[in-house]
Structure formats: structure tokens, C-alpha cells
Coordinates of C-alpha atoms in Angstrom, one line a residue:
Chain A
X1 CA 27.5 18.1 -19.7
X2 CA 24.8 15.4 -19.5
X3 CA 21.6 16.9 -18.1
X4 CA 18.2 14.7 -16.8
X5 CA 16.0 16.9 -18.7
X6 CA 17.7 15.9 -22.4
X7 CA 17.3 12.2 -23.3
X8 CA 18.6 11.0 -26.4
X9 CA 15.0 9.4 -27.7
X10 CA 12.9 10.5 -30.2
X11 CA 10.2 13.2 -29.3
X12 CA 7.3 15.2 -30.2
X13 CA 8.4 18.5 -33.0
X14 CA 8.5 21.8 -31.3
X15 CA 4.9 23.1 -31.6
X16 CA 4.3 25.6 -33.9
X17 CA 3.4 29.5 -32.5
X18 CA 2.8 32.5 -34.4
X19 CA 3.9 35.5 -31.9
X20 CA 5.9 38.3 -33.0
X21 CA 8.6 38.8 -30.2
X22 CA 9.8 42.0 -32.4
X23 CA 6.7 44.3 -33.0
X24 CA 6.2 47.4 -31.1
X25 CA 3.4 45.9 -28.8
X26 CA 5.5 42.7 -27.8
X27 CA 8.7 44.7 -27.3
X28 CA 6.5 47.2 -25.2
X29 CA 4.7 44.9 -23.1
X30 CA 6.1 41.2 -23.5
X31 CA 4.6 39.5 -21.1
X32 CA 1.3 38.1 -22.8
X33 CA 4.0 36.7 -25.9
X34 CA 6.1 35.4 -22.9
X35 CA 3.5 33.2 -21.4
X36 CA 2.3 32.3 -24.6
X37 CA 6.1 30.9 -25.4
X38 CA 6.3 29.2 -22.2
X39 CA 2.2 27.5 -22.5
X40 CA 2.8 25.9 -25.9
X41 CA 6.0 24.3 -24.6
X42 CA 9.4 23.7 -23.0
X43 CA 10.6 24.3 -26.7
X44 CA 8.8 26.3 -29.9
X45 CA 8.8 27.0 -33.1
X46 CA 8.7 30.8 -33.7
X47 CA 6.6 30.6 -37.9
X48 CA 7.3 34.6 -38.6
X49 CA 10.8 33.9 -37.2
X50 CA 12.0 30.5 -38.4
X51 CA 13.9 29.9 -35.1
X52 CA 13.0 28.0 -32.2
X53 CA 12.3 29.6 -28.8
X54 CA 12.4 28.5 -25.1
X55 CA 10.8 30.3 -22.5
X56 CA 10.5 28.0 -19.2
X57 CA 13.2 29.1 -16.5
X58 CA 13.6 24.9 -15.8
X59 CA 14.5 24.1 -19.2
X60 CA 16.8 26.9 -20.2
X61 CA 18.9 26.8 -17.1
X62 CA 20.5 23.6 -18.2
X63 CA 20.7 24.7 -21.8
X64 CA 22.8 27.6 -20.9
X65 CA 24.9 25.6 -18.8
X66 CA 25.6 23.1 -21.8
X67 CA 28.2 24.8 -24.0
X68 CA 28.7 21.4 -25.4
X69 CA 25.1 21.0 -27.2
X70 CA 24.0 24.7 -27.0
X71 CA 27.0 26.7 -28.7
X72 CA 27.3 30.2 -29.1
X73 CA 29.1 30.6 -32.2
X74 CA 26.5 30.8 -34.4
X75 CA 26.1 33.9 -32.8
X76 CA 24.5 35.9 -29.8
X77 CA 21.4 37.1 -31.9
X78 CA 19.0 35.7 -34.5
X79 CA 21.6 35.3 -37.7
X80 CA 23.6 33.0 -38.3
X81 CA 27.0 34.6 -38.2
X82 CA 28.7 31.4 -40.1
X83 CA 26.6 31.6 -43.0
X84 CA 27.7 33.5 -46.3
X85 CA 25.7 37.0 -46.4
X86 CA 25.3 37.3 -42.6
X87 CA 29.0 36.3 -42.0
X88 CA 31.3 39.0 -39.2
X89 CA 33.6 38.4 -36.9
X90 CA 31.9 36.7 -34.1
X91 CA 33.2 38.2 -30.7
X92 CA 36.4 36.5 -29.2
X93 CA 34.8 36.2 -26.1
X94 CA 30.8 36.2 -26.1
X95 CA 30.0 34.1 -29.4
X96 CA 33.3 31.2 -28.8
X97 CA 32.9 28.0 -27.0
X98 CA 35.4 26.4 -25.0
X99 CA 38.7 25.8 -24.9
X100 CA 39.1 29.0 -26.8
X101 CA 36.6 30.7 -24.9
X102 CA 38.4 28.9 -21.2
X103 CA 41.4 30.8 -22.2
X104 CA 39.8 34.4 -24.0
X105 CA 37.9 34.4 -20.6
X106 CA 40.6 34.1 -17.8
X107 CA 42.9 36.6 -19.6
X108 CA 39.9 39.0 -19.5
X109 CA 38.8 37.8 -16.2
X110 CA 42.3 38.9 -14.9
X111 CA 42.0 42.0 -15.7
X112 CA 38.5 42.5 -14.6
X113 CA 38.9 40.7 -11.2
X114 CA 36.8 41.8 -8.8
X115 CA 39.7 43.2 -6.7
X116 CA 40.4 45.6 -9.7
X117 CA 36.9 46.8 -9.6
X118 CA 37.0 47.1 -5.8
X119 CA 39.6 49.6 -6.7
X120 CA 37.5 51.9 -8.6
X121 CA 34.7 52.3 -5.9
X122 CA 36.2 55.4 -4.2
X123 CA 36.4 57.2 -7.7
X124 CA 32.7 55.3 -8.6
X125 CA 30.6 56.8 -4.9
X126 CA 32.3 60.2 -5.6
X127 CA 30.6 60.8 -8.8
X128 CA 27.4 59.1 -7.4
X129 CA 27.2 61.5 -4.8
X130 CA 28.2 64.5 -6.7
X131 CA 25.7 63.9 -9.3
X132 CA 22.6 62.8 -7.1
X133 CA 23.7 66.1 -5.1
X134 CA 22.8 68.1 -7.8
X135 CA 19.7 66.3 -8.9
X136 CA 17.9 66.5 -5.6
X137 CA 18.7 70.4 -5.6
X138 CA 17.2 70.6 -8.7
X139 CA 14.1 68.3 -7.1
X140 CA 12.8 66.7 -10.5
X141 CA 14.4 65.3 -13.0
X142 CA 14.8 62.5 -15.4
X143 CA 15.9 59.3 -14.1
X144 CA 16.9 57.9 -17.3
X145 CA 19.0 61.1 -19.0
X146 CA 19.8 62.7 -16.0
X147 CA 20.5 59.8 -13.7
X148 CA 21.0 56.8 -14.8
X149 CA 22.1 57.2 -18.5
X150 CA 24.7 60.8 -17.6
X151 CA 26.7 58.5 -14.4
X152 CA 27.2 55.1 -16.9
X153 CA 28.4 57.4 -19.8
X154 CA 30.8 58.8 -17.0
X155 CA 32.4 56.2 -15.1
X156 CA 32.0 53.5 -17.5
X157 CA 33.9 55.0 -20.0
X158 CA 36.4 56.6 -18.3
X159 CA 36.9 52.5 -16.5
X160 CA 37.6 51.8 -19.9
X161 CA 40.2 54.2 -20.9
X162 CA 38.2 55.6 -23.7
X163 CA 39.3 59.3 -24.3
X164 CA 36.1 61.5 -24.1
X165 CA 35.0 63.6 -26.9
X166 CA 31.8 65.8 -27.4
X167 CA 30.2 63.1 -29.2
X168 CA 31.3 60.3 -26.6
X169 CA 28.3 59.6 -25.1
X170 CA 25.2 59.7 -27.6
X171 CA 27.8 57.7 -29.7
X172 CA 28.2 54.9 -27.2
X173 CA 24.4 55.3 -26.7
X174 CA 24.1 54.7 -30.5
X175 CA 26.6 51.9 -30.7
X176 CA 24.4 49.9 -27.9
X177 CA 21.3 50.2 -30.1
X178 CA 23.2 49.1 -33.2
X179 CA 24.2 46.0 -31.0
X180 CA 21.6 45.2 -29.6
X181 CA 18.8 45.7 -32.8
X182 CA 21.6 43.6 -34.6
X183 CA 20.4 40.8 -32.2
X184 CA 17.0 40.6 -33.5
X185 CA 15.9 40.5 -37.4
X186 CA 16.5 43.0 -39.8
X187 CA 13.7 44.7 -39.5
X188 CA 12.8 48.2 -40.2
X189 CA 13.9 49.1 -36.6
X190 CA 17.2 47.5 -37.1
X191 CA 17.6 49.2 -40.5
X192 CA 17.0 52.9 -38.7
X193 CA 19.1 52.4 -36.3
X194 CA 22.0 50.7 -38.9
X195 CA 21.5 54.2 -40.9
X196 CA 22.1 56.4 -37.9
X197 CA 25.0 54.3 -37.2
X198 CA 26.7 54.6 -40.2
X199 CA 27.5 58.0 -39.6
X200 CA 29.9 57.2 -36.6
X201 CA 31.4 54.4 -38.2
X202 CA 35.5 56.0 -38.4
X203 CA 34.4 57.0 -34.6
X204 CA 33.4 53.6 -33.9
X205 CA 36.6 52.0 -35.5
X206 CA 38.9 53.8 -34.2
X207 CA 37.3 53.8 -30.6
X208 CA 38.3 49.8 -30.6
X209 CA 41.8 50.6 -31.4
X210 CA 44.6 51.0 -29.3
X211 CA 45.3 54.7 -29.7
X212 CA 42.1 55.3 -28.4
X213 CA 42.7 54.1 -25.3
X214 CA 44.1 56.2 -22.4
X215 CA 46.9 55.2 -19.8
X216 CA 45.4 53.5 -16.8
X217 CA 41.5 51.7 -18.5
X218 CA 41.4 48.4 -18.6
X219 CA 41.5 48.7 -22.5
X220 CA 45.1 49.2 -22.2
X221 CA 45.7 46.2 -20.3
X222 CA 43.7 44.2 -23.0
X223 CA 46.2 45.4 -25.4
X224 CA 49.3 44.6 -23.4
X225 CA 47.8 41.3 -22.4
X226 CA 48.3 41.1 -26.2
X227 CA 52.0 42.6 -26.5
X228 CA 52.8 39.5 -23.6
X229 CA 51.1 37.0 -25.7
X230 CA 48.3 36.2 -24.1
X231 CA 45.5 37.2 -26.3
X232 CA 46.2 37.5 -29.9
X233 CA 47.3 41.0 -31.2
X234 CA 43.4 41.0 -33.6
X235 CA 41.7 39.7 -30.2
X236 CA 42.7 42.9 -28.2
X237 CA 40.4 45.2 -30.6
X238 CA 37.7 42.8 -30.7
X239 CA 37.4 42.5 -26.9
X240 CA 37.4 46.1 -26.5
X241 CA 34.7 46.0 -29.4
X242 CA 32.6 44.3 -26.9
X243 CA 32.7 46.6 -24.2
X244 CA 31.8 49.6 -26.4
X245 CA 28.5 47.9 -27.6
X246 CA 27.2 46.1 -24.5
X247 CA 28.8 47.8 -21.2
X248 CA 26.5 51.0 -21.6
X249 CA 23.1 50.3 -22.3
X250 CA 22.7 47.7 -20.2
X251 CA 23.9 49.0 -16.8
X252 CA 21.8 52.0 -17.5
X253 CA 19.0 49.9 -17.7
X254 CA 19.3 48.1 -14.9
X255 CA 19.5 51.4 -12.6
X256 CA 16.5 52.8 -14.3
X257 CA 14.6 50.1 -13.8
X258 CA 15.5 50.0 -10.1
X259 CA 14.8 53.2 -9.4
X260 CA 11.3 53.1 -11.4
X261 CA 10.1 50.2 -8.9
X262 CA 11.3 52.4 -6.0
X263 CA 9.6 55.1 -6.7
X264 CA 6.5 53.1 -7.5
X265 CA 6.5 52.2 -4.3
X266 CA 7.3 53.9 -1.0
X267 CA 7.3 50.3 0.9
X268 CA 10.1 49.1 -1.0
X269 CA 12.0 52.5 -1.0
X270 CA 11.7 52.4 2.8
X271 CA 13.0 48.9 2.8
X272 CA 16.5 50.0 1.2
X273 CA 16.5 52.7 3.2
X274 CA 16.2 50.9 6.9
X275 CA 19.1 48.7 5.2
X276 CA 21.2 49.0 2.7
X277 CA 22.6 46.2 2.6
X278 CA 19.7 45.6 0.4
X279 CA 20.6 47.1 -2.1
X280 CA 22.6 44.9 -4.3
X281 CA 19.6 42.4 -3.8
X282 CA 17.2 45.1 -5.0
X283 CA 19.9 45.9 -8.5
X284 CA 19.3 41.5 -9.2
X285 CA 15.6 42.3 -8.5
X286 CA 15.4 44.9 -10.8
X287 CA 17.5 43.2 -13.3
X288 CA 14.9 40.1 -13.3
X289 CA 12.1 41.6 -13.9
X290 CA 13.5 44.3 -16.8
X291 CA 16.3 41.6 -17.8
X292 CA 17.4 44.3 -20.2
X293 CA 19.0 41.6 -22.5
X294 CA 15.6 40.0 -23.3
X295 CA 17.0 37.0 -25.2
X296 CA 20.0 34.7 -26.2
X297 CA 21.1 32.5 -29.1
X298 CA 22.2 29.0 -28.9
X299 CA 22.7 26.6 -31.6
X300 CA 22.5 22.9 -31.4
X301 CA 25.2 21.1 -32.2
X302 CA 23.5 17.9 -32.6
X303 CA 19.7 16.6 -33.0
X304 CA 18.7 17.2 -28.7
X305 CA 15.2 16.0 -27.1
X306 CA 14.4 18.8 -24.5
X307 CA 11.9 17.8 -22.1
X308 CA 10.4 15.6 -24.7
X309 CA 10.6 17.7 -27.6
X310 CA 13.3 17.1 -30.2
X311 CA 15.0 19.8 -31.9
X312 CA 17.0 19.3 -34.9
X313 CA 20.9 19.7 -35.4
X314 CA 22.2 23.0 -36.2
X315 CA 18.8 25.0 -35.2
X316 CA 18.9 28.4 -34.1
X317 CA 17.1 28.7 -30.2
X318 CA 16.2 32.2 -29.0
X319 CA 16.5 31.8 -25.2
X320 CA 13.5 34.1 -23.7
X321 CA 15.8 35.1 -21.0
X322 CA 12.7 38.1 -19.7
X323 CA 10.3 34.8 -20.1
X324 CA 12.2 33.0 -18.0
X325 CA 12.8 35.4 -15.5
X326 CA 8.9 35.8 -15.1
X327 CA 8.1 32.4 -15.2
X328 CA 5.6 31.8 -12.6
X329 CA 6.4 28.2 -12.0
X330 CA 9.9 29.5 -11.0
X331 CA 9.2 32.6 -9.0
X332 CA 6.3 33.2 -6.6
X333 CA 4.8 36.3 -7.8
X334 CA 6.8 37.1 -10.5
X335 CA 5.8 40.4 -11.4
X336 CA 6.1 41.8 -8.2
X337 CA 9.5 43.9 -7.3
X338 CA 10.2 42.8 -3.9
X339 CA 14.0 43.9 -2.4
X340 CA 13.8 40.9 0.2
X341 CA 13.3 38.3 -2.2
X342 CA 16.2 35.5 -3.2
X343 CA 17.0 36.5 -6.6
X344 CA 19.5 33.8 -7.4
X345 CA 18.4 32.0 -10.4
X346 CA 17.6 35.1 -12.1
X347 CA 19.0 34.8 -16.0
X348 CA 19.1 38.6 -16.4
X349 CA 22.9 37.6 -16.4
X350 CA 23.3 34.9 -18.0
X351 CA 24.6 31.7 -16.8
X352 CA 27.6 29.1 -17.5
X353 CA 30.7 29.9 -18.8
X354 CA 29.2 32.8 -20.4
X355 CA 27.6 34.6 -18.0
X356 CA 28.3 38.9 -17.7
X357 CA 31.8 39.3 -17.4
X358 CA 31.4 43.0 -16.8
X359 CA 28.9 42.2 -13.9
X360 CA 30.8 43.2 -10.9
X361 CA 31.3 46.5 -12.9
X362 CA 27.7 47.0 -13.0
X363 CA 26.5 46.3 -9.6
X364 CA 29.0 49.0 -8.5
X365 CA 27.8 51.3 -10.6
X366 CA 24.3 50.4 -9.6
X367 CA 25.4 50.2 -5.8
X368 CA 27.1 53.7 -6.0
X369 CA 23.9 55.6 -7.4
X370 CA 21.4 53.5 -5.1
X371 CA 23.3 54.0 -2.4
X372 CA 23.8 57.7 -3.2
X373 CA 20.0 57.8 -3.1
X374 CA 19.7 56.5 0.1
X375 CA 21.9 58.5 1.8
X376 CA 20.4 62.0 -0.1
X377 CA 17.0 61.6 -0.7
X378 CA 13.8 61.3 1.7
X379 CA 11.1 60.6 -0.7
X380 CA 11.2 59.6 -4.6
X381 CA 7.9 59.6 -6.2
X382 CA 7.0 59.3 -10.0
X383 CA 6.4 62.9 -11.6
X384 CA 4.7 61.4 -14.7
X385 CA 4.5 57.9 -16.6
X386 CA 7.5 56.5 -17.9
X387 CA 7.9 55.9 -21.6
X388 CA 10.3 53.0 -23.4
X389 CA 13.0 52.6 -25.8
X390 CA 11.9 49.8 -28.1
X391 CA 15.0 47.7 -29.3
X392 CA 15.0 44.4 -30.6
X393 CA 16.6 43.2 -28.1
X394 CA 17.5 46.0 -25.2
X395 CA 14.5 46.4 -22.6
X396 CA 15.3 49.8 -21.3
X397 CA 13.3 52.9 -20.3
X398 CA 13.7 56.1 -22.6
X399 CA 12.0 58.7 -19.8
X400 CA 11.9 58.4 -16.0
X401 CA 9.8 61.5 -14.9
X402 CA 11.2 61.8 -10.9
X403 CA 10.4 63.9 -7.8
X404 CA 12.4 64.0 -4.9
X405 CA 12.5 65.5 -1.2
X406 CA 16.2 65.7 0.1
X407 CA 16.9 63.4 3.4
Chain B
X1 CA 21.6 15.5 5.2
X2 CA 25.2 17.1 6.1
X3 CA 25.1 19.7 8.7
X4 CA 26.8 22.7 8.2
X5 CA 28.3 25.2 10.7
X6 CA 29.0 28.9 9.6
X7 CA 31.4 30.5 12.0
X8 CA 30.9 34.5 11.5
X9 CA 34.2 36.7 11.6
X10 CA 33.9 37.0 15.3
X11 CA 33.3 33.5 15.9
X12 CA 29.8 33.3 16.5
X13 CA 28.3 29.8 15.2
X14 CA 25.3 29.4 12.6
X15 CA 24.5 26.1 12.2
X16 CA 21.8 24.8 9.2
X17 CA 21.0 21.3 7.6
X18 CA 21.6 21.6 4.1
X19 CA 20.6 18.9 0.8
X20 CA 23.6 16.8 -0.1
X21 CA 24.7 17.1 -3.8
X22 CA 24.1 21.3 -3.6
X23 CA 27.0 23.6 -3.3
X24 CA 28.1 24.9 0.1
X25 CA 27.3 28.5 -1.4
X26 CA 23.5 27.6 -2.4
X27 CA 22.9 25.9 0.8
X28 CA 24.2 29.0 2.9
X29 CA 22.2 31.5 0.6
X30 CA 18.9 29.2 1.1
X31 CA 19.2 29.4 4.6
X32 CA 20.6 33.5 4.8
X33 CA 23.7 32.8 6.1
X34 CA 24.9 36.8 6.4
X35 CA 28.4 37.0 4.9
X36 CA 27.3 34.8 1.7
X37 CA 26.3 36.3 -1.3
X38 CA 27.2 34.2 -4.0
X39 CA 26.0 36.8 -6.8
X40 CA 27.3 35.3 -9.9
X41 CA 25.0 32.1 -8.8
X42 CA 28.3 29.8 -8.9
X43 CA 29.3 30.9 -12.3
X44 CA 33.1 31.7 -11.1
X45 CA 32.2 35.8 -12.1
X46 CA 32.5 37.2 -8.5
X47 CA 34.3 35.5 -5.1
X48 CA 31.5 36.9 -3.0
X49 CA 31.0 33.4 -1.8
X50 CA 34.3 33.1 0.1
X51 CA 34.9 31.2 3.3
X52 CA 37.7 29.8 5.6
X53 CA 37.3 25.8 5.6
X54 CA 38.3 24.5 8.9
X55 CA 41.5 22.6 8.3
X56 CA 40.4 19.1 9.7
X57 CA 38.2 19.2 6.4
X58 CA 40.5 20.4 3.9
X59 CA 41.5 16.5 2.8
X60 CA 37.5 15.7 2.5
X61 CA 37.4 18.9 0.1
X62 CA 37.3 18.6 -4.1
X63 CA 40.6 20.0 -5.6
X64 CA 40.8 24.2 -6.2
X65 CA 40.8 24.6 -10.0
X66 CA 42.6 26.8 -12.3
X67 CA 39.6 29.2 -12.6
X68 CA 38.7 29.0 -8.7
X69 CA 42.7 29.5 -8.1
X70 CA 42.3 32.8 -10.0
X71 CA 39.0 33.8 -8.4
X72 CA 40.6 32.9 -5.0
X73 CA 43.1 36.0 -5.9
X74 CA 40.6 38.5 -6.1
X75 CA 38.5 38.1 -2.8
X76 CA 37.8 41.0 -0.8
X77 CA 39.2 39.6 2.3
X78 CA 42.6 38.1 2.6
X79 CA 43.5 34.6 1.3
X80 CA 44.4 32.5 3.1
X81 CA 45.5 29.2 2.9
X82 CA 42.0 27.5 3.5
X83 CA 40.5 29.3 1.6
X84 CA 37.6 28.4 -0.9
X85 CA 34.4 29.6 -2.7
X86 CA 32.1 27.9 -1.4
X87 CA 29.8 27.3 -4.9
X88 CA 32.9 25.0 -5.9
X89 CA 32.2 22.6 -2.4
X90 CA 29.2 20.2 -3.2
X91 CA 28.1 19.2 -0.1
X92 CA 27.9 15.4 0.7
X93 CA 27.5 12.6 3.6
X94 CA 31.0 12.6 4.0
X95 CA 31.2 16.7 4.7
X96 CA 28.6 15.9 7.4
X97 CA 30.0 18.4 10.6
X98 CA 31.7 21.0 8.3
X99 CA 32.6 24.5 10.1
X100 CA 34.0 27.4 8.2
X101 CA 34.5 30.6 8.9
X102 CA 32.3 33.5 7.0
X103 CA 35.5 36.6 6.3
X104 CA 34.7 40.2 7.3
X105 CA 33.7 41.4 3.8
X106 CA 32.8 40.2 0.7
X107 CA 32.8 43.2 -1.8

């Protein structure tokens, strides 16, 4: 797909920048490393990294919407997965291009139409409402453990078909970490986390596999999509792969987020509660400004010039999704959380062929506790200050000190 | 500068001037169209841009693809046979005058 901003003439080399996206101050507070990614150019050269980088929303937009020069099967994070030494099986559906993706992605899109999902919202409110009951009894708690991070371990899971065990949830938690550290370089973070990790490997391996999957999840339909044909038989385990590693963490995320805003400030709570028909809007809002996947991999597939700068064939971009998503040039005060605003543009998602597949999943589950809120709880205040998970490459609060009055 | 009239499910008219070469979808959520949420941002991900396309336009209309075909199936209010996603319809000249009809729910 031919694009205005990428002209086949020679340009300039991406300037040169020495931030560290990965150390514990950037991943804590990103923003000054953001701006300085989107100030030195529409493309850059990341020295400590050896990648490039691209932080302005108007340039990446069109890069993630062109599979053809952008590809992601080098891989979603900073290796490349083709190269000896770094080499796995990429995922059948996240780090393929098309056709193969075209046809990984309507099989998977079938089964996870958004008249499927509709059908879980009954089953999805219920437990909202059950567990934001008992949490405004209790009047304080943590909206990260006891909120957010206890009702995606539930429902997401049990969407899935995955059979629950003891160790279910802190090993899904575990298994989003591993993914998303993966993303970023092998650092000392990454190695920790790999370490931990290895203890739940059988668990984790035979999670993806059939067996593991109970009557009724869509995991068993990605295995009979395989029995018709559809999918190959070593696709099936791979897909479900997928959803163990990045359906979790992510959705959790987002509702953290959300709720930390809200309770920053009374204005906005009182918006969502005059309507809630705001409330989807104020999930995308929360999701741009925490985009809790921080950044994406593209690959070039041929020497590109991208708003004037050329980048070679076969380089490795990080997409600054979070950059993006703040990008002041884009969004008029961008680090504000504001429930009426048009979100659509946000990258939090993705966008293209490979945007979130599990997306409608995750605005119901967001829907179902915000709404939950709403309906149960007068006042939400913070109790304390939050702290943060640092990941390579999963933004996410690790507390969430709350105080509530009932409604 | 096609205009654009949104009928909502009980028939009453919303009518806005929208940018030709922009989808149907984007011009409706610039203007707050209620009934139009477009939340995948015309990435095929969630039929929450659904409308009824009044059938004197249907011939004016690009083709339904495979993937919109699908996506079609999965709307929250019932299919019908003019129905579309509206981030597939890139408005032009030619739709200048368009009415369709906003359904009752769209998640």
C-alpha cells in the first residue's frame, strides 16, 4: 500500500539518539525519552539498541498499515526471530504477513466474532458485580490485585476454556511477563523473569495443548477449527499459545489504568457516572495514555524513505506505540485523561491487519467492572500512591491503593 | 462535499457535511453521530459501525468483501440485506444525498 509520506528518493540517515527505552527510569516515566524520540525525528537510530525507532503518531500510522514494507515476521519484539541463535516459532497469527496471516486471521476472527463475545456478557456483569460487591464492603482495597488483576484471571480464563488449577493465575501472570520482557532485549530484567519462568515451563506446555482445554472456551474451537481443516493441526497450539501470554496482562492493565485516572479525579468519575455510555470511551482513553503494549516491531522489507529519512532494507523499527499515543502534534493535551474526548486514532491497539484481535474481549471485561463501579460506588478516591510493574515492554500498575463509599 | 443523512432507529434525521475520500464511519464519529462507534478505527475487528444504506444507493456503493461479509455476520443488530459497515464506504461526490439508517444497538 503506497503511502504520500514514503517516497522512493534518497534521504537523510536516521539521526542518531542515545536514550535507553529499557532502564528503570524510562520504563517508569517514559515520557521525557518519548519526546526525545519524536524531536530528533520521524525516524531514529536507537546507539545502545541497534534498532531504529519511530515515535510520531503521523508517521507510524501509515507504517502499521503497510504490511507490505513494514512486516512482522521478523518478530513482534526487538530480536530477530529468523536469525540463527534467536530463532522460535514466530506466532501463526501476530508475527505472519498476509496471505497467510488473511487466512490465520478469519478462522480466528470466526470464532471470536463479536456476536460470540456478546454472548459471554451475562456471565461477564455477574462476576463484575459480585466482585465489586464485595470490594466496596470491604471499602479499601487494591485496585490492581483485588480488582482489576482477580476479575481478568477469572473470566478470561474460563473464556478460554483453560481448566483452573491453584497455580492458574500467578502462572498466567508469569507467562505475560515472560512475553512481554521477551519483547525487549535480554537484559537483566528479561533474564529474572526467564528464570522464574522456567519453573512453569511443563505447566506452560501443556496449558497450549488440547487436553488442557475444557468443553465450551474458545480454545476448543481453535482445535476443531483444526480437526475441519481450517488451521493446521501445529497452528491450533500456537494460537492458543498466544492467548496465554498476551490476553491477561494487558486487559488488566487497561482497567487499572482507568480506574487510577478516575479516582484521580472526581470530575471525570462524575462524568461516567451522569452517563455511561461513556464508558467504553473512557477504557480507549485509558488505554492511550498507559498503552500498556508500549512498542511494536516492524521490519523493512526493502530500503524505505520515511518522511525524508531513508532506512535501510531488512532494519529492525521499534514502533513507540505510548510515544505516539502522547504525541502532542496529534492529540490536544495529551497527557490529560478526559472521558469526552475522540479517542479514535489511539495505537494502544494496534492498527491494520494486525490490530488486537482479542479487543472486543477486553472492552467487555473493562465495560463490565466500570460499569459495576458505577452502579455500586459513590465516591473512589486514591488511599495512597500507586506503584509500577516495570517490564520491557508491559506498562502496567503493580499497586492501586483505593477508597470507596457505596452508591 | 457529500452530504450525509443519518436516520436514527426511530426515524429521526441527522444530517452533516462530511470530507469526500473519508469513510462513512469517520465522517459520522467526527460529527457524533449517536449509534456510531466505530471502535476498531476501521480495522474490520468490531461491526460497531453498522448501518442500513438506503436502497436507492446500494448500486453507487463499493462491493462487501470477504472480511466485511464475515464481520457483517456478527453485528449486534439484525442483518439485513442493506446492510454495511460504514468504515468500508468512502464517501465521494457521487454519494452526495446518502441516508442510512443508524440500528438499535451496536454492542
Amino acid at each position: 500500500m503506497p503511502d504520500a509520506a514514503l517516497h522512493p528518493s534518497e534521504g537523510l540517515s536516521a539521526p542518531v539518539i542515545d536514550v535507553d527505552p529499557y532502564s528503570d527510569a524510562a520504563l517508569d516515566a517514559p515520557g521525557a525519552m518519548h519526546a526525545a524520540v519524536r524531536a530528533a525525528g520521524p525516524v531514529v537510530f536507537l546507539s545502545r539498541n541497534g534498532v531504529h525507532a519511530m515515535g510520531r503518531h503521523r508517521d507510524i500510522m501509515p507504517v502499521l498499515k503497510d504490511w507490505e514494507t513494514f512486516s512482522s515476521t521478523g518478530g513482534s519484539g526487538l530480536a530477530d526471530i529468523r536469525k540463527p541463535g534467536a530463532w522460535r516459532a514466530p506466532s501463526p497469527i501476530v508475527e505472519v504477513d498476509p496471505p497467510q496471516h488473511t487466512h490465520v486471521r478469519t478462522v480466528l476472527q470466526r470464532i471470536l466474532s463479536p456476536a460470540v463475545i456478546r454472548q459471554w456478557r451475562e456471565d461477564f456483569e455477574k462476576e463484575a458485580e459480585r466482585l465489586v460487591a464485595e470490594l466496596v464492603e470491604k471499602g479499601a482495597f487494591c485496585g490492581v490485585h483485588d480488582l482489576a488483576e482477580t476479575y481478568v484471571s477469572t473470566t478470561f480464563p474460563e473464556a478460554l476454556g483453560l481448566a483452573n488449577s491453584p497455580e492458574r493465575r500467578d502462572n498466567l501472570f508469569l507467562l505475560g511477563a515472560l512475553n512481554f520482557d521477551g519483547q525487549g532485549p535480554k537484559n537483566a530484567r528479561f533474564e529474572e523473569t526467564q528464570r522464574k519462568a522456567d519453573a512453569i515451563w511443563d505447566w506452560y506446555l501443556d496449558s497450549m495443548k488440547r487436553e488442557a482445554m475444557v468443553p465450551g472456551g474458545f480454545g476448543e474451537k481453535i482445535f476443531q477449527a483444526a480437526d475441519r481443516g481450517e488451521i493446521d493441526q501445529e497452528t491450533a497450539p500456537l494460537l492458543v499459545r498466544s492467548f496465554l501470554r498476551g490476553g491477561l496482562d494487558t486487559t488488566s492493565s487497561m482497567i487499572s489504568a482507568a480506574l487510577w485516572y478516575l479516582a484521580m479525579d472526581p470530575s471525570q468519575w462524575a462524568l461516567l457516572r451522569e452517563d455511561p455510555s461513556r464508558i467504553r470511551p473512557a477504557l480507549d482513553e485509558a488505554m492511550r495514555l498507559e498503552t500498556p503494549i508500549q512498542n511494536v516491531c516492524r521490519q523493512t522489507t526493502r530500503e524505505v524513505v520515511i518522511d525524508g529519512v531513508t532506512v535501510p532494507n531488512d532494519s529492525k523499527i521499534l514502533v513507540m506505540l505510548g510515544a505516539a499515543n502522547r504525541d502532542p502534534d496529534q492529540w490536544e493535551r495529551p497527557d490529560a485523561f478526559d472521558v469526552t474526548r475522540q479517542t479514535m486514532g489511539h495505537l494502544a491497539l494496534g492498527t491494520g491487519v494486525h490490530m488486537c484481535i482479542g479487543q472486543m474481549i477486553a472492552r467487555l471485561e473493562g465495560e463490565a467492572v466500570l460499569k459495576a463501579m458505577v452502579a455500586q460506588v459513590k465516591t473512589l478516591a486514591l488511599a495512597g500512591s500507586p506503584t509500577r510493574t516495570l517490564n520491557n515492554n508491559l506498562r502496567s500498575l503493580k499497586t492501586l491503593p483505593l477508597v470507596v463509599t457505596a452508591a | 462535499m457529500p452530504r450525509v443523512t443519518f436516520l436514527d432507529p426511530r426515524g429521526r434525521p441527522a444530517t452533516i457535511d462530511a470530507a469526500a475520500g473519508v469513510s462513512l464511519m469517520l465522517a459520522a464519529v467526527r460529527a457524533q453521530v449517536p449509534g456510531v462507534l466505530g471502535e476498531c478505527g476501521g480495522s474490520l475487528a468490531c461491526a460497531t459501525c453498522h448501518v442500513y444504506v438506503d436502497p436507492a444507493f446500494a448500486a453507487g456503493l463499493p462491493p462487501v468483501s470477504p472480511a466485511e461479509d464475515e464481520m457483517l455476520d456478527a453485528t449486534a443488530s439484525e442483518r439485513r440485506a442493506t446492510s454495511r459497515l460504514s468504515c468500508q464506504i468512502v464517501l465521494t461526490d457521487a454519494l452526495d444525498g446518502l441516508v442510512v439508517t443508524v440500528p438499535d444497538a451496536q454492542i
